[in-house]
Tab-separated table of C-alpha atoms in Angstrom:
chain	number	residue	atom	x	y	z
A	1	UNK	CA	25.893	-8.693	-20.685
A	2	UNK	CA	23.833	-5.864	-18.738
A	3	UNK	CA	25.368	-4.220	-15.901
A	4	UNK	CA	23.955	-5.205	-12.290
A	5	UNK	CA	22.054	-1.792	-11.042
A	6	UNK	CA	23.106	-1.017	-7.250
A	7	UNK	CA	19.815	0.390	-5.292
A	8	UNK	CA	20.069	2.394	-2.148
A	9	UNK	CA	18.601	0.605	0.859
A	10	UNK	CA	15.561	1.581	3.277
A	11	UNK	CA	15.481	1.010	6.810
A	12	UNK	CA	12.148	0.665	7.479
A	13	UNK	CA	12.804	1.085	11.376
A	14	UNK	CA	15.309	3.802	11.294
A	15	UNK	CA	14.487	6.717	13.358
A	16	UNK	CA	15.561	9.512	11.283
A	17	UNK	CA	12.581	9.526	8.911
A	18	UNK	CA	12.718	12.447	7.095
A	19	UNK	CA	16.077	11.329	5.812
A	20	UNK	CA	15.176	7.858	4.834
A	21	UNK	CA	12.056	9.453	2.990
A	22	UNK	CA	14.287	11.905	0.767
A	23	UNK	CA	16.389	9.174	0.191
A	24	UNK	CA	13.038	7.594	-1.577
A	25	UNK	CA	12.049	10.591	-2.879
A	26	UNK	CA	15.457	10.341	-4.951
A	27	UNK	CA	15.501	7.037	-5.777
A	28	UNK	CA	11.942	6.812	-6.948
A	29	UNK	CA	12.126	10.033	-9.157
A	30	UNK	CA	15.472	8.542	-10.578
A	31	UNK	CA	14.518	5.203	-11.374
A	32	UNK	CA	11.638	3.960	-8.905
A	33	UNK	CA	13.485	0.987	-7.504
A	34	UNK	CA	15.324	0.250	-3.547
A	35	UNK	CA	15.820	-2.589	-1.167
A	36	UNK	CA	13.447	-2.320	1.918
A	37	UNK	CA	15.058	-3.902	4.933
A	38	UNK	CA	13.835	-4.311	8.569
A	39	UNK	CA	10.454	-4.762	7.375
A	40	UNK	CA	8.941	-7.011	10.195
A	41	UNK	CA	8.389	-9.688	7.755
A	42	UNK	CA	10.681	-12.415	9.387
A	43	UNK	CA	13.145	-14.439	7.421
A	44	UNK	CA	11.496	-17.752	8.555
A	45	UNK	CA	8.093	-16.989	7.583
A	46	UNK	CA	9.505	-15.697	3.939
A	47	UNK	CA	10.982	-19.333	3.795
A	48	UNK	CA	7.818	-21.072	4.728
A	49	UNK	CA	6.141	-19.203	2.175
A	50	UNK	CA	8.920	-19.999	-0.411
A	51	UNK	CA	8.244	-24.016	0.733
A	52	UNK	CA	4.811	-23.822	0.671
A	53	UNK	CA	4.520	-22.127	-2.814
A	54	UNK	CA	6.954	-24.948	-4.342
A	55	UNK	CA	4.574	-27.922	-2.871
A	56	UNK	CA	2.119	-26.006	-4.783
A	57	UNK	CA	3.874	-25.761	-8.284
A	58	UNK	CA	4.936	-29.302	-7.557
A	59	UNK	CA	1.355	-30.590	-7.817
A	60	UNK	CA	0.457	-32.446	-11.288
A	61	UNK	CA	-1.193	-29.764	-13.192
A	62	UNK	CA	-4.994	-31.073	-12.774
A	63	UNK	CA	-4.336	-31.228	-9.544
A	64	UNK	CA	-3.763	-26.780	-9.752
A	65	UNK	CA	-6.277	-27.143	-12.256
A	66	UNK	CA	-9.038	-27.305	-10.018
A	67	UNK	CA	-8.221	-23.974	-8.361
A	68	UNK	CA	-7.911	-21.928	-11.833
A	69	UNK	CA	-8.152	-18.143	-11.767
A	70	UNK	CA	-11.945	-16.753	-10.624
A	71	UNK	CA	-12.245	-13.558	-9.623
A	72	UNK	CA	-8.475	-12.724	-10.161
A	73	UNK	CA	-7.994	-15.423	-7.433
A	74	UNK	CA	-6.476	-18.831	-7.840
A	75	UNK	CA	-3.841	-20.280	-10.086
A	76	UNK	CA	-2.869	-19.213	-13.650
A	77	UNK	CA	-0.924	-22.168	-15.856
A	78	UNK	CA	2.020	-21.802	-18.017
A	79	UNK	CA	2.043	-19.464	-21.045
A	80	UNK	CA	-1.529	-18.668	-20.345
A	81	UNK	CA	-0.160	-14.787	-20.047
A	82	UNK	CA	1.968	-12.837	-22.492
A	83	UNK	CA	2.342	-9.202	-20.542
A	84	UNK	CA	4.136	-8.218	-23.632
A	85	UNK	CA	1.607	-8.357	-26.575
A	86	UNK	CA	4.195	-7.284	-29.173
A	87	UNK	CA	6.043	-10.529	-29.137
A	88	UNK	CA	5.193	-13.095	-32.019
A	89	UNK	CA	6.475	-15.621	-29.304
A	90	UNK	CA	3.788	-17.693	-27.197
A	91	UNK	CA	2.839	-17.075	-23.801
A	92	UNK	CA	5.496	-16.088	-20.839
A	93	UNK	CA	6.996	-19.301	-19.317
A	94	UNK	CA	5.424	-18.709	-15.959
A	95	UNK	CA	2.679	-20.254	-13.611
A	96	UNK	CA	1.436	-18.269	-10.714
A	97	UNK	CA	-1.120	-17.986	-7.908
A	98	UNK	CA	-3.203	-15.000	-6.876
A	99	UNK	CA	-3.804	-14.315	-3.363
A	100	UNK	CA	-6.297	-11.083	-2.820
A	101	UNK	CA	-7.178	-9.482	0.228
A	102	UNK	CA	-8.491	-11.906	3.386
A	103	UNK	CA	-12.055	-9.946	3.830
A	104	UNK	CA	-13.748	-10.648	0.723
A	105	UNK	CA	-13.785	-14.153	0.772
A	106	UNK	CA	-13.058	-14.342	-2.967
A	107	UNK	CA	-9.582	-16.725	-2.700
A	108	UNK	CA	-9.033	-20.008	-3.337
A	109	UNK	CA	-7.198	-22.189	-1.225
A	110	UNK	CA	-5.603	-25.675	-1.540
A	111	UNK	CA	-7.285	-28.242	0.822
A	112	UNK	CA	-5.794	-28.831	4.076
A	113	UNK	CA	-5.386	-32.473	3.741
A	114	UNK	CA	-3.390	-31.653	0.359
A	115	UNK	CA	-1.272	-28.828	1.375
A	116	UNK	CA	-1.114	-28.618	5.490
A	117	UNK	CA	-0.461	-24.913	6.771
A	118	UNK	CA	-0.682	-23.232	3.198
A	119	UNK	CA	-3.284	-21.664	3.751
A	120	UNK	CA	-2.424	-20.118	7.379
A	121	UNK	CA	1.033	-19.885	6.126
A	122	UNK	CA	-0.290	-17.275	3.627
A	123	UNK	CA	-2.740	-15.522	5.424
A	124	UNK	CA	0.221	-14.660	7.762
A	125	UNK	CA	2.242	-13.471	5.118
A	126	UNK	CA	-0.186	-10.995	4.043
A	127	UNK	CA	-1.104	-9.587	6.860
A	128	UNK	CA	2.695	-9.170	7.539
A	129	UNK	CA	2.847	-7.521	3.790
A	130	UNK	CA	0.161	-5.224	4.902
A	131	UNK	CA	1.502	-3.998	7.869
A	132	UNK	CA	5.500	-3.369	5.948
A	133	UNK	CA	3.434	-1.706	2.969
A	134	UNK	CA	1.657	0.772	5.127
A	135	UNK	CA	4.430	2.359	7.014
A	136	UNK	CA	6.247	2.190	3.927
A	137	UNK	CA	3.381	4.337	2.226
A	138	UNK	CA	4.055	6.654	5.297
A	139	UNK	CA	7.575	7.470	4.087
A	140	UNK	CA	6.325	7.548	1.022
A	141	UNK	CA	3.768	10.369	1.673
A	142	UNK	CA	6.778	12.493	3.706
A	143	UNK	CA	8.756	12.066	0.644
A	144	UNK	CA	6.184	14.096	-1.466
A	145	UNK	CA	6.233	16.403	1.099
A	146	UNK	CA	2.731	15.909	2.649
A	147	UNK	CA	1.390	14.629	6.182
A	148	UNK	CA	3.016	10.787	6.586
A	149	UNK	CA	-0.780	10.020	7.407
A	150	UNK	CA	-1.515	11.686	3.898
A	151	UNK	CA	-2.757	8.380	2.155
A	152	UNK	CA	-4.468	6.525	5.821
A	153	UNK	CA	-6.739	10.353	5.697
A	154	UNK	CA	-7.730	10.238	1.988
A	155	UNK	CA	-8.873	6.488	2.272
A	156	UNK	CA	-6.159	4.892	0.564
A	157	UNK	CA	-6.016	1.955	3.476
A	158	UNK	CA	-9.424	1.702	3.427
A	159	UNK	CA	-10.087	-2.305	1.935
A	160	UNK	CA	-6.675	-1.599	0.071
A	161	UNK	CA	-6.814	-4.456	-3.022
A	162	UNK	CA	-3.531	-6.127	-1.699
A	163	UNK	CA	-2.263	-9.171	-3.595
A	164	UNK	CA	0.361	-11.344	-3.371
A	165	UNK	CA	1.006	-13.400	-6.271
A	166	UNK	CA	3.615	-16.239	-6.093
A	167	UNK	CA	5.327	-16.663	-8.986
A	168	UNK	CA	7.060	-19.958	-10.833
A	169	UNK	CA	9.307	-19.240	-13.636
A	170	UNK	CA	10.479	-22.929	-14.649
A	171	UNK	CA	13.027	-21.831	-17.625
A	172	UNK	CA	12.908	-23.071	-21.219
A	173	UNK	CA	10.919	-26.247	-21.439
A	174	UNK	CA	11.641	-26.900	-25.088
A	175	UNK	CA	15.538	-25.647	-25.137
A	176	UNK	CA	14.572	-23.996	-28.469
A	177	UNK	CA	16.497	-20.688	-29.765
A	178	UNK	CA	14.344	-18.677	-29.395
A	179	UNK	CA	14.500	-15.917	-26.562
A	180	UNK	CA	11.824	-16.803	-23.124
A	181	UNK	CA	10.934	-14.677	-20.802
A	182	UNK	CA	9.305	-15.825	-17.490
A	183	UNK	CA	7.602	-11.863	-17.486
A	184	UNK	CA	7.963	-9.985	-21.169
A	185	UNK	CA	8.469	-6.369	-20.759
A	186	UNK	CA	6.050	-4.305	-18.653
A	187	UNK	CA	4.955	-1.974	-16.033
A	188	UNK	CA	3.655	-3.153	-12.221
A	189	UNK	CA	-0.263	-1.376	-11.787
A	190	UNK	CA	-1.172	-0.277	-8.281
A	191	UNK	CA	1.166	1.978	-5.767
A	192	UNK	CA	3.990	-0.208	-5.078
A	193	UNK	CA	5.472	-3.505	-5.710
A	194	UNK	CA	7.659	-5.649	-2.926
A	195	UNK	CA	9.366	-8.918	-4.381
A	196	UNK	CA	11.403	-11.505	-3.042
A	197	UNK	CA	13.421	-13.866	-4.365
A	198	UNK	CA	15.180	-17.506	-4.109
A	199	UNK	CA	18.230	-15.396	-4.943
A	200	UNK	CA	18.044	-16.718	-8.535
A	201	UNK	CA	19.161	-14.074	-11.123
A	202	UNK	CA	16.288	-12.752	-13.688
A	203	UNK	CA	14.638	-9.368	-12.706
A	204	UNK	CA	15.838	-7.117	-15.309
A	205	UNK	CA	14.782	-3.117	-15.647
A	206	UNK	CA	14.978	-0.592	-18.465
A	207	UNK	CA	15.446	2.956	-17.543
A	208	UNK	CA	14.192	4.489	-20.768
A	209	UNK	CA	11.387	2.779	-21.908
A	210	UNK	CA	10.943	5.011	-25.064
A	211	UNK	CA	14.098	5.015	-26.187
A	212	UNK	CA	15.160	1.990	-28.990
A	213	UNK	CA	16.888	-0.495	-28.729
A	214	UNK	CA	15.937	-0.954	-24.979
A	215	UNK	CA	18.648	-1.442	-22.682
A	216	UNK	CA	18.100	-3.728	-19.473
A	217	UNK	CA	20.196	-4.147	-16.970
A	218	UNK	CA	20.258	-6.610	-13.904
A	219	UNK	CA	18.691	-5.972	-10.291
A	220	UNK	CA	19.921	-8.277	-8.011
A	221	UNK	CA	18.793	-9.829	-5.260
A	222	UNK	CA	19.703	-9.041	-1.699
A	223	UNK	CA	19.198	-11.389	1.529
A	224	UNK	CA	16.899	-10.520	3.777
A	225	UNK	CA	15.266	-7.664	2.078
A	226	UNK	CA	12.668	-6.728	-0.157
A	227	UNK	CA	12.836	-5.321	-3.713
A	228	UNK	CA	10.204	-2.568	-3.794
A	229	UNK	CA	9.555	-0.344	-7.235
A	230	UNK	CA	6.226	1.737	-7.559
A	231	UNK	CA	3.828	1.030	-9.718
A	232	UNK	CA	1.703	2.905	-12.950
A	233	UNK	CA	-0.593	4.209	-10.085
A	234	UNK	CA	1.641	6.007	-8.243
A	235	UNK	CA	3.465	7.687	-11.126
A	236	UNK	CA	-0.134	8.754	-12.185
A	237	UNK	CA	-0.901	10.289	-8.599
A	238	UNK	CA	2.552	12.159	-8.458
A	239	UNK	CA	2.056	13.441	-12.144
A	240	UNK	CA	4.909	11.619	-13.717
A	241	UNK	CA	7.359	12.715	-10.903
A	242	UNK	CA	8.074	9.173	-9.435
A	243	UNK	CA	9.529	7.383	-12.160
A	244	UNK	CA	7.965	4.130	-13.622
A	245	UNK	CA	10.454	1.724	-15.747
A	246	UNK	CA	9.796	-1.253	-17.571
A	247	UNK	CA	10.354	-4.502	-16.440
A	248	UNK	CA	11.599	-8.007	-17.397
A	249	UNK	CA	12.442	-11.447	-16.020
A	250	UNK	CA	14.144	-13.623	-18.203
A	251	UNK	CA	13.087	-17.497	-17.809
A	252	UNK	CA	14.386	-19.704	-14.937
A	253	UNK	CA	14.323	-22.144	-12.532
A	254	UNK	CA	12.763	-19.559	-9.681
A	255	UNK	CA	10.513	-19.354	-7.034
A	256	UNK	CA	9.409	-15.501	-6.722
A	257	UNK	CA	6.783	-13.958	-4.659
A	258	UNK	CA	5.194	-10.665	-5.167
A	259	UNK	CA	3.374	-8.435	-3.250
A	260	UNK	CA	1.635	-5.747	-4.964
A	261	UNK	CA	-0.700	-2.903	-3.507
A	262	UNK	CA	-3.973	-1.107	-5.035
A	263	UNK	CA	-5.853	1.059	-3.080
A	264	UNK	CA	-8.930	2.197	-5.732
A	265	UNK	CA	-10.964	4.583	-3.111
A	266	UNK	CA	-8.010	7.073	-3.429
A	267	UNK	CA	-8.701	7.063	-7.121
A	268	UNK	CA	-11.949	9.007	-6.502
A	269	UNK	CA	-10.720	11.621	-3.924
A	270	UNK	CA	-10.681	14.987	-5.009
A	271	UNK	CA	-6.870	15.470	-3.294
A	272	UNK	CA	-3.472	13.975	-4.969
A	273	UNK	CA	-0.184	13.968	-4.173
């Protein structure tokens, strides 16, 4: 069985901010992963959102049908992605549902008669994201040693391509023998990743993605906080220093939600990190 991995934990709201940055600055050039805690995002409105996105899944499937992925908005059915295209297996045993940012009036959204509060219940959640993400990117940008405004100046808030993306992972369907994943190996694009979880057991990571056979070993969950691990962007923009791994979820019953962050006008400044 793999061993449970113990990440260090971020205060978001502690004072002393230089320390809790080279605390990330460790962490993410070890293994990319920690806990974020005191985020602002409360407790209740996490477990609205959990509701909400299970009277979602629970709708008959031509019901979700009718919102079906457009413009990398809307709802994506089971085994319609396999993030690991090595596997001989079908599709990962996962259904999901992209919400982008709330200015471009690209989403999708249940009706209100069908779902009541989903949609504000979402729209509250991201802008709650949003807010947690960029004074986390503040830390982030002291713990490469530049200006905490470093990535506000260079544009990197500016229309950021913020998603969340709730996530369904309803286990093995067909009880056959062969191994399911709800997510097959792979990396997270953008800056950083935050997930939550129903504290069900899945999230897996492997530290050395080259090496063969791959060993993973279990994150788990912790109440109350968020688990954050950057993504192929940011290991790009610090030239390999923060530390990318691959990732895994093995099929359950779980209700995940993930929040992950792109900002693409950084991409065509002439400074990095």
């Amino acid at each position: 069985m793999p061993d449970a991995l113990q990440f260090p934990i971020i205060d978001l709201s502690s004072p002393d901010r230089f320390s809790i940055a080279n605390l990330i600055r460790q962490r993410c050039v070890d293994h990319g992963f920690f806990y974020l805690v005191n985020h602002g995002v409360d407790e209740e409105l996490i477990s609205k959102v959990f509701e909400q996105s299970s009277n979602f899944f629970s709708l008959p499937i031509e019901e979700k049908m009718k919102l079906v992925t457009k413009n990398h908005r809307g709802y994506t059915a089971l085994h319609a992605e396999k993030l690991d295209t090595t596997l001989t297996t079908r599709g990962d045993s996962k259904e999901s549902f992209y919400i982008g940012p709330l200015t471009d009036d690209l989403n999708q959204w249940p009706l209100e008669e069908d779902l009541p509060s989903w949609r504000c219940t979402m729209e509250t959640y991201h802008q709650k994201l949003l807010s947690a993400v960029t004074k986390l990117l503040s830390l982030i940008a002291l713990s490469l040693k530049l200006e905490e405004d470093f990535f506000e100046k260079v544009g990197a808030l500016i229309e950021p391509l913020a998603f969340i993306r709730l996530l369904h992972y309803p286990g093995d369907l067909n009880s056959s023998s062969e191994e399911i994943f709800g997510a097959s190996a792979h990396s997270d694009y953008g800056m950083v990743t935050l997930l939550v979880t129903d504290g069900v057991p899945g999230l897996q990571i492997c530290r050395e993605k080259s090496k063969q056979p791959r060993v993973w070993e279990d994150v788990p969950s912790m109440s109350g906080a968020f688990i954050v691990n950057i993504g192929d962007m940011m290991e790009g923009w610090t030239n390999g220093l923060f530390r990318l791994h691959s990732l895994q979820i093995l099929a359950k019953t779980v209700l995940w939600n993930v929040w992950k962050a792109v900002a693409p006008s950084l991409v065509h400044q002439d400074s990095h990190p």
